[in-house]
Each structure stands twice: as structure tokens, then as C-alpha cells.
Amino acid sequence: MTELLLILAGLASGSIGAVLGLGGGIILMPILVLLFGLPFTSAAGISLTALIGTSLSSSTGYLSRGWVDFELAAVLVLATTFGAMAGGISAGFLDPKILHILFAAALLYAAFNMMRKNSLPASDDPQMTKPTSKQYFLGMAGALAAGWVSSVLGVGGGVITVPIICLLLGRDINIARGTSSYMIGITGTTGALIYLFQGRIEIIPALYASCGTMVGAYIGAIVGARIKARVIKVLFAVVLIYTAISMVQKAFGE
Amino acid sequence: MSTKHPLQKLFSLMTWGVMAALILTSLAGQFFPEAKLQNIAYWVIAVAIFSPTVLLIANGIRFVRQKSWQSAAAVGGIVLILVASIIIGLS
């Protein structure tokens, strides 16, 4: 029964993550912590592994539509990976209470971001202009922060990288989704390698969750290109705010 | 950006391979003792975790062939960080 629930949790997180260009950890983490009662660091290890599955499936789907900009991804991932490595080292030293509050803040930020996404570039035109030096600098700084969030909180960092690519680098939302999907896999790998070699990944739950996320993200990448994302984004923002409140309550032991 | 990317086949191969391994291991897990499943699942998870690295290196080789040195250098930097992550994990 637990196995089935983990697969279903993975399916939900993978499919929604793929539609929005996220890793899906922002959905999987609350489920693992609140529903399964796993310690935060254990849940982060499982989530990091599962988001790699989301990234593989969704970036493959988006690549077939030409929505992955590898050159942009390589530069941004370098900054993101530095952040993730710092996060992987600092995760074990941070107070769980602080982690919960940070995670709640990340959720609220994501909810705000979802609501604002309607103002982001919506062009389907894949033609892109080269970002200026200033845009690259701002993008790199933002990607560094995204990497740290990814590793410390076990989330994909896509909630930050998508607006970075759209707002700071001026790319359209589809390129942002596709490129972010590819980026989160590499960023997640940095954190996941540390967790793996330190033996901090609970292998069996990670297996079932990853199984769910890969299949979910594959479906999500197909469906996501066809449905109106606006409705999903608004509903998802409500879910994020509710989860953020739950995490704050857990941090203060209520 | 071409919709028929040269790396598309490699991405598909890795994705389908990892997905099949995860699904088969999950299904077979019902018939294996937990210790054996743990051992097999560890290697499947390890392959899944290393998959984006394989794709990244493939991209790096493509950047070198295209003489896109900034992107190739970025990929090289990421690979060094990934190696550092392994060293940190093992220490």
C-alpha cells in the first residue's frame, strides 16, 4: 500500500512538475514529510532522486519540441550547481525548524510566482535574442540562489529558474520550461550524489517515487503542451499556500 | 533551434532505459527479499542519478565540436563540481 502511495505521489509531482517546468519536489516534499512522516533530510534525499526522473522525462519531451536551450542551460547550470553544492554541504548543519520555515517561504514565493506568470512573455516564437552581459550576470546570480534552494530543501529550483529565464533573460515561457526541466536534473544530481555516497537516500522509497515521477513527467510533458496552463497555475498556487501554512505550523509544533 | 536535435535520440534512449529499469525493479520487488531488492534498487537509482551527467558530457562534446567554447567551458566546470560532489560524498 505504501509503495502504491509513493508511486501515486511521484505521478502527481512528476506530471505537475513537467507541466510547469518544475522538478516537482515542491509537491513531493510536503507529501513525504506531512503524509509519510519522514524526517526532512530523508525526504530531501528521496525528492532529489525523484526530481532527476522528472527532469529526464520532461526534458526529453520538451527537446522534441525544440524548447531546450542547451547553451543557456550550460551557463546557468554552472551557477546553479555551485549553489546546490553549497546546499548539499550545509543541509546537515541546519536546524529542521529553519528548514521548514525556509521551505514555507519558498512555497509562498512559488505561489506568488504562479500568479504573476501571466505577465511573463507568452510568445511561442522560439527565436531568441542573445542576452546582454547585465542580463547574464543577473541570471547567474539568480541561478546560484536557485541551486542552493534545490539542494537544501530538496526542491527542483524550477520555481526560481523559470522566472529567471523569462524575466531576467527575456526568453519565452516554453523555452523557460524546457530549459529549466533540463537544468534541474543536473542541479539535482549534484545534491543527490552527495546524499547517495553518504548513504542518506532511503533507496526503496526513492525507487517507487522515481518510478512515479518518470511516468508522470512523461505524461505531463505531452499533456502540458496541449492544456491551458493558467487554470492549473492558479489552483496550484492555492495548494502551495495551503502547504506553506502547514509547514509553518509543523515548524512551530502546532 | 532545430526540432530534430542530434541529442534527441540519446535523451530518449536514456529516459526509456532508466524508466524501464525503475518500473521492472519496482514490479520485481514484490517477489524479492527486501535485502536483495535494496541492492538492485541501489544500482538502478545510482544509474538514474548519473544519467543527467552522461547527457551533460554528451552536450559538452557537441559544444567542443561546434567550437562553442564558453558553453564547453561551462560544461567542464559543472563536471568538475560533480566530481567534487562525489569526493565530498565519499569523505
Tab-separated table of C-alpha atoms in Angstrom:
chain	number	residue	atom	x	y	z
A	1	MET	CA	0.000	0.000	0.000
A	2	THR	CA	2.853	2.380	0.899
A	3	GLU	CA	4.533	1.513	-2.399
A	4	LEU	CA	1.390	2.423	-4.336
A	5	LEU	CA	1.027	5.713	-2.458
A	6	LEU	CA	4.659	6.594	-3.209
A	7	ILE	CA	4.152	5.856	-6.913
A	8	LEU	CA	0.963	7.973	-6.928
A	9	ALA	CA	2.769	10.804	-5.116
A	10	GLY	CA	5.513	10.567	-7.740
A	11	LEU	CA	2.970	10.565	-10.562
A	12	ALA	CA	1.335	13.719	-9.205
A	13	SER	CA	4.604	15.512	-8.602
A	14	GLY	CA	6.143	14.426	-11.922
A	15	SER	CA	3.145	15.353	-14.053
A	16	ILE	CA	2.511	18.759	-12.449
A	17	GLY	CA	6.253	19.446	-12.318
A	18	ALA	CA	6.622	18.694	-16.020
A	19	VAL	CA	3.655	20.887	-16.984
A	20	LEU	CA	5.063	23.876	-15.099
A	21	GLY	CA	8.778	23.269	-15.744
A	22	LEU	CA	9.493	22.428	-12.104
A	23	GLY	CA	11.251	19.472	-10.535
A	24	GLY	CA	8.111	18.530	-8.657
A	25	GLY	CA	9.901	18.414	-5.308
A	26	ILE	CA	7.749	21.284	-4.150
A	27	ILE	CA	4.824	18.831	-4.308
A	28	LEU	CA	6.631	15.638	-3.310
A	29	MET	CA	8.401	17.087	-0.262
A	30	PRO	CA	5.209	18.076	1.639
A	31	ILE	CA	3.702	14.653	0.845
A	32	LEU	CA	6.775	12.801	2.131
A	33	VAL	CA	7.082	14.966	5.245
A	34	LEU	CA	3.412	15.520	6.119
A	35	LEU	CA	1.754	12.315	4.826
A	36	PHE	CA	4.527	9.747	5.260
A	37	GLY	CA	6.031	11.418	8.337
A	38	LEU	CA	9.596	11.133	7.028
A	39	PRO	CA	12.371	13.272	8.546
A	40	PHE	CA	13.093	16.326	6.405
A	41	THR	CA	16.591	15.217	5.342
A	42	SER	CA	15.338	11.715	4.351
A	43	ALA	CA	12.530	13.266	2.329
A	44	ALA	CA	15.023	15.611	0.642
A	45	GLY	CA	17.166	12.642	-0.485
A	46	ILE	CA	14.156	10.841	-1.956
A	47	SER	CA	12.869	14.031	-3.568
A	48	LEU	CA	16.250	14.860	-5.138
A	49	THR	CA	16.390	11.368	-6.679
A	50	ALA	CA	12.791	11.597	-7.902
A	51	LEU	CA	13.251	15.040	-9.466
A	52	ILE	CA	16.055	13.637	-11.641
A	53	GLY	CA	13.433	11.268	-13.089
A	54	THR	CA	11.106	14.220	-13.683
A	55	SER	CA	13.904	16.108	-15.417
A	56	LEU	CA	14.861	13.191	-17.688
A	57	SER	CA	11.290	12.574	-18.861
A	58	SER	CA	10.173	16.178	-19.219
A	59	SER	CA	13.345	17.497	-20.877
A	60	THR	CA	13.170	14.643	-23.403
A	61	GLY	CA	9.563	15.622	-24.152
A	62	TYR	CA	10.382	19.342	-24.435
A	63	LEU	CA	13.505	18.662	-26.507
A	64	SER	CA	11.324	17.065	-29.197
A	65	ARG	CA	9.526	20.434	-29.439
A	66	GLY	CA	12.787	22.403	-29.559
A	67	TRP	CA	12.149	24.030	-26.175
A	68	VAL	CA	15.537	23.248	-24.565
A	69	ASP	CA	18.322	25.832	-24.980
A	70	PHE	CA	21.450	23.828	-24.095
A	71	GLU	CA	23.897	26.743	-24.334
A	72	LEU	CA	21.873	28.882	-21.931
A	73	ALA	CA	21.387	25.871	-19.681
A	74	ALA	CA	25.137	25.143	-19.509
A	75	VAL	CA	25.976	28.663	-18.318
A	76	LEU	CA	23.103	28.849	-15.824
A	77	VAL	CA	23.661	25.323	-14.522
A	78	LEU	CA	27.255	26.210	-13.645
A	79	ALA	CA	25.966	28.850	-11.235
A	80	THR	CA	23.102	26.617	-10.069
A	81	THR	CA	25.449	23.703	-9.394
A	82	PHE	CA	27.718	25.870	-7.214
A	83	GLY	CA	24.625	26.779	-5.191
A	84	ALA	CA	23.499	23.151	-4.975
A	85	MET	CA	26.903	22.015	-3.732
A	86	ALA	CA	26.845	24.664	-1.009
A	87	GLY	CA	23.336	23.488	-0.126
A	88	GLY	CA	24.362	19.825	-0.017
A	89	ILE	CA	27.147	20.648	2.456
A	90	SER	CA	25.051	22.953	4.632
A	91	ALA	CA	21.864	20.782	4.751
A	92	GLY	CA	23.120	18.574	7.587
A	93	PHE	CA	24.090	21.546	9.733
A	94	LEU	CA	20.838	23.485	9.543
A	95	ASP	CA	18.092	23.347	12.159
A	96	PRO	CA	14.996	21.439	10.830
A	97	LYS	CA	12.826	24.276	12.158
A	98	ILE	CA	14.709	26.765	9.997
A	99	LEU	CA	14.465	24.370	7.023
A	100	HIS	CA	10.679	24.190	7.430
A	101	ILE	CA	10.384	27.970	7.571
A	102	LEU	CA	12.687	28.364	4.556
A	103	PHE	CA	10.629	25.802	2.681
A	104	ALA	CA	7.398	27.619	3.589
A	105	ALA	CA	8.937	30.843	2.288
A	106	ALA	CA	9.927	29.058	-0.944
A	107	LEU	CA	6.362	27.780	-1.320
A	108	LEU	CA	4.885	31.246	-0.842
A	109	TYR	CA	7.355	32.635	-3.341
A	110	ALA	CA	6.333	29.931	-5.811
A	111	ALA	CA	2.633	30.722	-5.276
A	112	PHE	CA	3.277	34.417	-5.897
A	113	ASN	CA	5.300	33.477	-8.959
A	114	MET	CA	2.497	31.302	-10.321
A	115	MET	CA	0.052	34.208	-10.078
A	116	ARG	CA	2.500	36.550	-11.774
A	117	LYS	CA	3.324	34.141	-14.589
A	118	ASN	CA	0.527	35.579	-16.717
A	119	SER	CA	2.637	38.715	-17.046
A	120	LEU	CA	5.629	36.734	-18.338
A	121	PRO	CA	6.493	36.580	-22.041
A	122	ALA	CA	3.984	34.230	-23.669
A	123	SER	CA	5.303	34.111	-27.183
A	124	ASP	CA	5.571	30.717	-28.814
A	125	ASP	CA	8.213	32.075	-31.153
A	126	PRO	CA	11.382	30.121	-30.410
A	127	GLN	CA	13.555	32.821	-31.993
A	128	MET	CA	15.685	34.257	-29.240
A	129	THR	CA	17.876	37.304	-28.803
A	130	LYS	CA	21.244	36.995	-27.100
A	131	PRO	CA	21.067	38.276	-23.514
A	132	THR	CA	23.223	41.263	-22.625
A	133	SER	CA	26.140	40.997	-20.158
A	134	LYS	CA	23.956	42.537	-17.443
A	135	GLN	CA	21.211	40.009	-18.116
A	136	TYR	CA	23.737	37.164	-17.928
A	137	PHE	CA	25.123	38.475	-14.613
A	138	LEU	CA	21.640	38.766	-13.081
A	139	GLY	CA	20.736	35.337	-14.452
A	140	MET	CA	23.867	33.761	-12.958
A	141	ALA	CA	23.203	35.325	-9.527
A	142	GLY	CA	19.616	34.090	-9.577
A	143	ALA	CA	20.698	30.622	-10.705
A	144	LEU	CA	23.154	30.421	-7.778
A	145	ALA	CA	20.272	31.046	-5.346
A	146	ALA	CA	18.102	28.505	-7.190
A	147	GLY	CA	20.773	25.822	-6.784
A	148	TRP	CA	21.044	26.379	-3.047
A	149	VAL	CA	17.257	26.113	-2.654
A	150	SER	CA	17.262	22.944	-4.761
A	151	SER	CA	19.740	21.092	-2.600
A	152	VAL	CA	18.881	22.342	0.899
A	153	LEU	CA	15.126	21.993	0.532
A	154	GLY	CA	15.014	19.051	-1.862
A	155	VAL	CA	13.085	21.027	-4.444
A	156	GLY	CA	13.963	21.455	-8.098
A	157	GLY	CA	14.675	25.151	-8.067
A	158	GLY	CA	12.496	25.471	-11.168
A	159	VAL	CA	10.225	27.896	-9.344
A	160	ILE	CA	13.162	30.287	-9.486
A	161	THR	CA	14.878	29.300	-12.749
A	162	VAL	CA	11.718	29.660	-14.885
A	163	PRO	CA	11.207	33.341	-13.916
A	164	ILE	CA	14.977	33.937	-14.213
A	165	ILE	CA	14.946	32.740	-17.827
A	166	CYS	CA	11.729	34.644	-18.576
A	167	LEU	CA	12.195	37.878	-16.657
A	168	LEU	CA	15.961	38.316	-16.442
A	169	LEU	CA	16.966	36.701	-19.732
A	170	GLY	CA	13.869	37.621	-21.750
A	171	ARG	CA	13.052	34.168	-23.173
A	172	ASP	CA	9.533	32.889	-23.773
A	173	ILE	CA	7.758	30.678	-21.248
A	174	ASN	CA	8.107	27.471	-23.283
A	175	ILE	CA	11.869	27.837	-23.670
A	176	ALA	CA	11.988	28.607	-19.938
A	177	ARG	CA	10.003	25.463	-19.078
A	178	GLY	CA	12.098	23.214	-21.314
A	179	THR	CA	15.467	24.638	-20.324
A	180	SER	CA	14.518	24.632	-16.637
A	181	SER	CA	13.450	20.976	-16.885
A	182	TYR	CA	16.895	20.060	-18.204
A	183	MET	CA	18.713	22.267	-15.677
A	184	ILE	CA	17.014	20.872	-12.576
A	185	GLY	CA	18.214	17.361	-13.418
A	186	ILE	CA	21.854	18.456	-13.359
A	187	THR	CA	21.403	20.655	-10.301
A	188	GLY	CA	19.617	17.834	-8.505
A	189	THR	CA	22.413	15.430	-9.451
A	190	THR	CA	24.967	17.490	-7.523
A	191	GLY	CA	22.948	17.250	-4.331
A	192	ALA	CA	21.845	13.656	-4.993
A	193	LEU	CA	25.452	12.453	-5.455
A	194	ILE	CA	26.363	13.768	-2.004
A	195	TYR	CA	23.267	12.132	-0.498
A	196	LEU	CA	23.946	8.851	-2.383
A	197	PHE	CA	27.576	8.469	-1.369
A	198	GLN	CA	26.821	9.473	2.227
A	199	GLY	CA	24.131	6.770	2.326
A	200	ARG	CA	21.408	9.308	3.130
A	201	ILE	CA	18.984	8.188	0.394
A	202	GLU	CA	16.288	5.748	1.510
A	203	ILE	CA	16.597	3.515	-1.543
A	204	ILE	CA	13.262	1.658	-1.627
A	205	PRO	CA	11.009	4.741	-1.222
A	206	ALA	CA	13.249	6.574	-3.722
A	207	LEU	CA	12.748	3.716	-6.211
A	208	TYR	CA	8.943	3.889	-6.071
A	209	ALA	CA	8.816	7.693	-6.029
A	210	SER	CA	11.218	7.928	-9.008
A	211	CYS	CA	9.177	5.353	-10.890
A	212	GLY	CA	6.102	7.552	-10.394
A	213	THR	CA	7.831	10.815	-11.297
A	214	MET	CA	9.314	9.466	-14.542
A	215	VAL	CA	5.985	8.166	-15.819
A	216	GLY	CA	4.153	11.249	-14.504
A	217	ALA	CA	6.595	13.656	-16.132
A	218	TYR	CA	6.353	11.818	-19.448
A	219	ILE	CA	2.557	12.218	-19.380
A	220	GLY	CA	2.877	15.790	-18.071
A	221	ALA	CA	5.200	16.839	-20.905
A	222	ILE	CA	2.696	15.580	-23.500
A	223	VAL	CA	-0.425	16.935	-21.814
A	224	GLY	CA	1.244	20.171	-20.695
A	225	ALA	CA	1.768	21.285	-24.276
A	226	ARG	CA	-1.959	20.936	-25.015
A	227	ILE	CA	-3.839	22.288	-21.992
A	228	LYS	CA	-4.332	25.823	-20.743
A	229	ALA	CA	-1.757	26.192	-18.012
A	230	ARG	CA	-3.452	29.252	-16.487
A	231	VAL	CA	-6.139	27.256	-14.641
A	232	ILE	CA	-3.582	24.774	-13.302
A	233	LYS	CA	-1.270	27.583	-12.186
A	234	VAL	CA	-3.967	29.322	-10.132
A	235	LEU	CA	-5.136	26.077	-8.481
A	236	PHE	CA	-1.545	25.082	-7.843
A	237	ALA	CA	-0.829	28.429	-6.183
A	238	VAL	CA	-3.676	27.781	-3.737
A	239	VAL	CA	-2.236	24.343	-2.931
A	240	LEU	CA	1.223	25.869	-2.392
A	241	ILE	CA	-0.103	28.494	0.024
A	242	TYR	CA	-2.006	25.832	1.992
A	243	THR	CA	1.119	23.647	2.159
A	244	ALA	CA	3.264	26.600	3.237
A	245	ILE	CA	0.904	27.251	6.160
A	246	SER	CA	1.095	23.553	7.101
A	247	MET	CA	4.904	23.674	7.057
A	248	VAL	CA	4.996	26.750	9.297
A	249	GLN	CA	2.614	25.003	11.710
A	250	LYS	CA	4.933	21.977	11.737
A	251	ALA	CA	7.976	24.193	12.357
A	252	PHE	CA	6.333	25.624	15.464
A	253	GLY	CA	4.985	22.231	16.592
A	254	GLU	CA	1.291	23.113	16.317
B	1	MET	CA	16.735	25.808	-32.747
B	2	SER	CA	16.021	22.628	-34.670
B	3	THR	CA	13.202	20.381	-33.513
B	4	LYS	CA	15.269	17.385	-34.673
B	5	HIS	CA	18.112	17.785	-32.233
B	6	PRO	CA	21.063	15.399	-32.644
B	7	LEU	CA	20.939	14.635	-28.917
B	8	GLN	CA	17.258	13.749	-29.029
B	9	LYS	CA	17.921	10.050	-29.606
B	10	LEU	CA	20.367	9.871	-26.705
B	11	PHE	CA	17.876	11.623	-24.401
B	12	SER	CA	15.126	9.208	-25.443
B	13	LEU	CA	17.402	6.200	-25.000
B	14	MET	CA	18.481	7.254	-21.503
B	15	THR	CA	14.946	8.185	-20.450
B	16	TRP	CA	13.332	4.986	-21.677
B	17	GLY	CA	16.190	2.876	-20.299
B	18	VAL	CA	16.032	4.374	-16.830
B	19	MET	CA	12.229	4.334	-16.810
B	20	ALA	CA	12.138	0.653	-17.823
B	21	ALA	CA	14.728	-0.237	-15.160
B	22	LEU	CA	12.756	1.596	-12.444
B	23	ILE	CA	9.435	0.016	-13.447
B	24	LEU	CA	10.863	-3.513	-13.751
B	25	THR	CA	12.681	-3.244	-10.423
B	26	SER	CA	9.532	-1.920	-8.732
B	27	LEU	CA	7.499	-4.822	-10.127
B	28	ALA	CA	10.154	-7.427	-9.370
B	29	GLY	CA	10.450	-6.018	-5.867
B	30	GLN	CA	7.211	-7.782	-4.953
B	31	PHE	CA	8.967	-11.141	-5.398
B	32	PHE	CA	12.424	-10.360	-3.978
B	33	PRO	CA	13.540	-10.389	-0.364
B	34	GLU	CA	13.991	-6.808	0.884
B	35	ALA	CA	17.794	-7.083	1.158
B	36	LYS	CA	18.117	-8.194	-2.464
B	37	LEU	CA	15.683	-5.528	-3.670
B	38	GLN	CA	17.666	-2.927	-1.711
B	39	ASN	CA	20.861	-3.981	-3.524
B	40	ILE	CA	19.325	-3.975	-7.016
B	41	ALA	CA	17.422	-0.738	-6.388
B	42	TYR	CA	20.619	0.965	-5.205
B	43	TRP	CA	22.266	0.375	-8.594
B	44	VAL	CA	19.168	1.377	-10.543
B	45	ILE	CA	18.931	4.602	-8.518
B	46	ALA	CA	22.674	5.203	-8.998
B	47	VAL	CA	22.291	4.834	-12.792
B	48	ALA	CA	19.301	7.219	-12.718
B	49	ILE	CA	21.300	9.781	-10.731
B	50	PHE	CA	24.241	9.583	-13.136
B	51	SER	CA	22.056	9.813	-16.290
B	52	PRO	CA	21.936	13.646	-16.455
B	53	THR	CA	25.756	13.621	-16.160
B	54	VAL	CA	26.042	11.375	-19.235
B	55	LEU	CA	23.755	13.733	-21.175
B	56	LEU	CA	25.725	16.734	-19.942
B	57	ILE	CA	29.032	15.228	-21.113
B	58	ALA	CA	27.469	14.409	-24.492
B	59	ASN	CA	26.427	18.053	-24.740
B	60	GLY	CA	29.934	19.145	-23.772
B	61	ILE	CA	31.425	17.070	-26.613
B	62	ARG	CA	28.929	18.672	-29.009
B	63	PHE	CA	29.919	22.165	-27.817
B	64	VAL	CA	33.603	21.354	-28.432
B	65	ARG	CA	32.829	20.087	-31.951
B	66	GLN	CA	30.863	23.281	-32.635
B	67	LYS	CA	33.704	25.375	-31.158
B	68	SER	CA	31.237	26.895	-28.691
B	69	TRP	CA	33.979	27.416	-26.125
B	70	GLN	CA	32.017	29.383	-23.498
B	71	SER	CA	29.393	26.629	-23.241
B	72	ALA	CA	32.052	23.897	-23.361
B	73	ALA	CA	33.926	25.599	-20.508
B	74	ALA	CA	30.687	25.842	-18.515
B	75	VAL	CA	30.079	22.109	-19.009
B	76	GLY	CA	33.677	21.404	-17.956
B	77	GLY	CA	33.131	23.457	-14.803
B	78	ILE	CA	29.928	21.567	-13.995
B	79	VAL	CA	31.667	18.204	-14.458
B	80	LEU	CA	34.410	19.320	-12.049
B	81	ILE	CA	31.757	20.302	-9.497
B	82	LEU	CA	30.043	16.919	-9.922
B	83	VAL	CA	33.390	15.194	-9.282
B	84	ALA	CA	33.808	17.401	-6.194
B	85	SER	CA	30.322	16.319	-5.028
B	86	ILE	CA	31.371	12.662	-5.273
B	87	ILE	CA	34.554	13.379	-3.293
B	88	ILE	CA	32.530	15.245	-0.634
B	89	GLY	CA	30.020	12.380	-0.508
B	90	LEU	CA	32.756	9.781	-0.070
B	91	SER	CA	34.744	11.710	2.541
